[in-house]
Coordinates of C-alpha atoms in Angstrom, one line a residue:
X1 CA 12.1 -26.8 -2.5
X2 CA 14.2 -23.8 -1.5
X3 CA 17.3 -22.6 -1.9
X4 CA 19.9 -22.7 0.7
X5 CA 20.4 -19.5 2.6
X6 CA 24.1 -18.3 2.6
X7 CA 25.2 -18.2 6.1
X8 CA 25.4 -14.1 5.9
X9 CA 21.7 -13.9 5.8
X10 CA 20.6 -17.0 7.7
X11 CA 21.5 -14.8 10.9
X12 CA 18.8 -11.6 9.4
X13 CA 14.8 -12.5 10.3
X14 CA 12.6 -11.6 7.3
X15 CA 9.9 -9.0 6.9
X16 CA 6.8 -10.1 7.8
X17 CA 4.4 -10.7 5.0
X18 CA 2.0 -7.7 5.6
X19 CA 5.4 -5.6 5.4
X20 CA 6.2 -7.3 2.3
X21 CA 2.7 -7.1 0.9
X22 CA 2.5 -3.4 1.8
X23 CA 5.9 -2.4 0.3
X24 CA 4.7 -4.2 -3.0
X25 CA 1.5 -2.6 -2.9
X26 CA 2.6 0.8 -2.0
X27 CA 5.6 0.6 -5.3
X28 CA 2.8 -0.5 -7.5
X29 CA 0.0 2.3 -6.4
X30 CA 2.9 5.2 -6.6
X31 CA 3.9 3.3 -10.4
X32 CA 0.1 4.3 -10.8
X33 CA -0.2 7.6 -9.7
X34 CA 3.1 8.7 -11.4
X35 CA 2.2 6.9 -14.8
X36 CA -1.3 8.4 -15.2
X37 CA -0.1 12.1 -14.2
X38 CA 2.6 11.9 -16.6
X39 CA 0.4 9.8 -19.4
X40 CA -2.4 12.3 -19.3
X41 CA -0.3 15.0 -21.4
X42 CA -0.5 12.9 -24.2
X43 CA -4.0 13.4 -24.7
X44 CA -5.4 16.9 -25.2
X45 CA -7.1 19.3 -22.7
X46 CA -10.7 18.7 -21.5
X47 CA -10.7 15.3 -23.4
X48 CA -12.2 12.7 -21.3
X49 CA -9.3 10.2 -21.3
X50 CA -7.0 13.6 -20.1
X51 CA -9.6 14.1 -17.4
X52 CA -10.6 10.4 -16.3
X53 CA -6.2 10.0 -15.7
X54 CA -6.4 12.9 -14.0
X55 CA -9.1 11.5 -11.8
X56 CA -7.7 8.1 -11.4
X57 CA -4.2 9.9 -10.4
X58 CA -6.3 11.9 -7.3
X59 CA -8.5 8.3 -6.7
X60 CA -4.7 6.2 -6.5
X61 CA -2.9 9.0 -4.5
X62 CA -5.6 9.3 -1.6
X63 CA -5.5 5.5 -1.8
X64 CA -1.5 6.2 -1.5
X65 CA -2.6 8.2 2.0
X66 CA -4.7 5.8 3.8
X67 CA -2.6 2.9 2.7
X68 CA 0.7 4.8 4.2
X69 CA -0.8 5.3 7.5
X70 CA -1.7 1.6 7.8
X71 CA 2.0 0.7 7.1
X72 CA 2.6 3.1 9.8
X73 CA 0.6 1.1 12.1
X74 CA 2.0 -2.2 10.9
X75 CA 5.5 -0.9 11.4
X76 CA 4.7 0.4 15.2
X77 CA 3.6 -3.6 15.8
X78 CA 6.6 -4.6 14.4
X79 CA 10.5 -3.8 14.8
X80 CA 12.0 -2.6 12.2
X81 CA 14.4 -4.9 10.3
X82 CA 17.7 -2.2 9.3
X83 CA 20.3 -3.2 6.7
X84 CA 22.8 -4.7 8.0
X85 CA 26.0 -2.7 7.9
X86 CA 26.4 -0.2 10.4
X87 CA 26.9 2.9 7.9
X88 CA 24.1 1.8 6.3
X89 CA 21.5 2.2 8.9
X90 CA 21.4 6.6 9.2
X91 CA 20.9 6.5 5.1
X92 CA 18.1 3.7 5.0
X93 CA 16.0 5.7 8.2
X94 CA 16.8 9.1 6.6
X95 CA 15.2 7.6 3.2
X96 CA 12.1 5.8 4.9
X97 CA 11.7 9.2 7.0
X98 CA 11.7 11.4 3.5
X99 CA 9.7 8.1 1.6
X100 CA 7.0 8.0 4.0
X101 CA 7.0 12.2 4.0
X102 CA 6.3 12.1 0.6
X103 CA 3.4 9.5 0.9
X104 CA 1.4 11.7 3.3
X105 CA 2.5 15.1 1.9
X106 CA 1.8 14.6 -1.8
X107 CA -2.0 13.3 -1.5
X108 CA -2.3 15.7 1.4
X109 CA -1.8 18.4 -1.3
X110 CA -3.6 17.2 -4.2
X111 CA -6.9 17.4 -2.0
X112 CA -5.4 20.5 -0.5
X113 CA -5.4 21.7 -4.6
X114 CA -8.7 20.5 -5.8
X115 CA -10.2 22.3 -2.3
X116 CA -8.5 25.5 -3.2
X117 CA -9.5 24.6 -6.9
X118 CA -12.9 24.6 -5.8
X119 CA -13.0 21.4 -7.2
X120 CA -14.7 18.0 -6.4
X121 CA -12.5 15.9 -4.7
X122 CA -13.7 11.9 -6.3
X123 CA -12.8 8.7 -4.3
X124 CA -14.0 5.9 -5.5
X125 CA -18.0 7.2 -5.9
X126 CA -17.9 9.1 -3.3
X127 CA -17.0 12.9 -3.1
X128 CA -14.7 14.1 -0.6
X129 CA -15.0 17.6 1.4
X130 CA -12.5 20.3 0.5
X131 CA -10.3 21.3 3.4
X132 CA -9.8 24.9 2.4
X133 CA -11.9 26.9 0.6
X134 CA -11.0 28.3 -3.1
X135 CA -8.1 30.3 -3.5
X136 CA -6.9 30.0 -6.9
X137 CA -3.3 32.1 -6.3
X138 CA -2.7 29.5 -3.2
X139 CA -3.7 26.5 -5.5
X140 CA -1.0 27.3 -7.9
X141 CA 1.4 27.8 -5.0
X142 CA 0.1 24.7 -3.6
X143 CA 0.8 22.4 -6.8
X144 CA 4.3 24.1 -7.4
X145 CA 5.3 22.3 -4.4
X146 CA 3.0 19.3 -5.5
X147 CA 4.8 19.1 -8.6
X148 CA 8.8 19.7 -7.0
X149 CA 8.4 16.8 -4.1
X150 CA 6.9 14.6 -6.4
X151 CA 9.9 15.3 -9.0
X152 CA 12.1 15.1 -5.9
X153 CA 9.9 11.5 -5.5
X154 CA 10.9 10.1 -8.7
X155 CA 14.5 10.5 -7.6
X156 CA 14.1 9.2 -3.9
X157 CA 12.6 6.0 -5.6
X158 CA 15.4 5.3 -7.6
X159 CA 17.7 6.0 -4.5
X160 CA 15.8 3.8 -2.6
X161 CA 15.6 1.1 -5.5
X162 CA 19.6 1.0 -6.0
X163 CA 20.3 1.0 -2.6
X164 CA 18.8 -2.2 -2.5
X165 CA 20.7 -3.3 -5.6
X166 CA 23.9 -2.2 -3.6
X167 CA 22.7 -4.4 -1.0
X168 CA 22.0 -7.4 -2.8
X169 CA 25.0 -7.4 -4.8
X170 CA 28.1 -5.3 -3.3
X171 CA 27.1 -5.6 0.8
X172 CA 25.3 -9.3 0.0
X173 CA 23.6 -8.8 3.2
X174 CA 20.2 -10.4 2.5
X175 CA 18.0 -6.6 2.7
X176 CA 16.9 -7.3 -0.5
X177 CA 16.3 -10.8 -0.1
X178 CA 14.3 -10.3 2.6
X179 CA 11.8 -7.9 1.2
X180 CA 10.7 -10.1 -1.5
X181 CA 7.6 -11.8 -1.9
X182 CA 8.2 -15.6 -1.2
X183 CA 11.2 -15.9 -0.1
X184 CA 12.0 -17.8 2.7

């Protein structure tokens, strides 16, 4: 049984499940990625659980990649569903504009890092090619910039997460509803 659907949102079609499923997905990968970057200091250099969060943080991020460009995709089939709220609507494109920025630049350069690294770039078994060749003085200019949008991602999350809270409870126009697994 479900419950009723105040009249404000009865108006609002959902997301469509693979939207849903992808948004999930996506805030659970980037969870990953962030938490075994910033877990690996605990441990000390060249130990192997240091190095094996390390490698699970470059395995998650590329995953990160080709997951964003299928949401890309799946958003071009389908319209996209803005708050509702008119003053709402610049914020919420700006922030999916700058979100989805930061899921293609960030992998982008982590492999961009290891290549100029001159190290191997691991995906799941398999080892990727580099896409530059080794520069060392580039690869620390490379994950300085690494390092400030993904600091600048941490913050853009947060946004993004009480913006829906603002929705759900100040606006109570159903964006939040509507982006949750199982409701309907």
């Amino acid at each position: 049984m479900t419950a009723p659907v105040p009249e404000t949102e009865a108006a609002h079609p959902d997301y469509g499940r693979l939207s849903i499923a992808l948004h999930w997905l996506m805030l659970v990968l980037l969870a990953a990625v962030f938490a075994c970057i910033e877990l690996r200091t605990n441990y000390p250099r060249g130990s192997d659980m240091r190095e094996g969060l390390k490698t699970w943080h470059f395995m998650l991020g590329l995953s990160v990649f080709i997951l964003v460009w299928v949401r890309l995709i799946a958003r071009r089939q389908m319209p996209w569903l803005a708050p509702e709220g008119g003053w709402t609507r610049w914020p919420a494109a700006a922030a999916h504009v700058l979100l989805y920025g930061g899921m293609i630049a960030l992998p982008l350069l982590g492999w961009l890092i290891l290549s100029a690294e001159g190290d191997t770039i691991p995906f799941f078994g398999l080892s990727l090619p580099p896409l530059i060749g080794q520069d060392k003085d580039l690869a620390g200019q490379l994950e300085d910039l690494h390092k400030t949008i993904g600091e600048a991602g941490y913050w853009l999350i947060g946004l993004h997460a009480l913006a829906a809270v603002f929705h759900h409870y100040v606006l109570k126009d159903g964006t939040l509803r509507r982006m949750l697994p199982g409701w309907r």
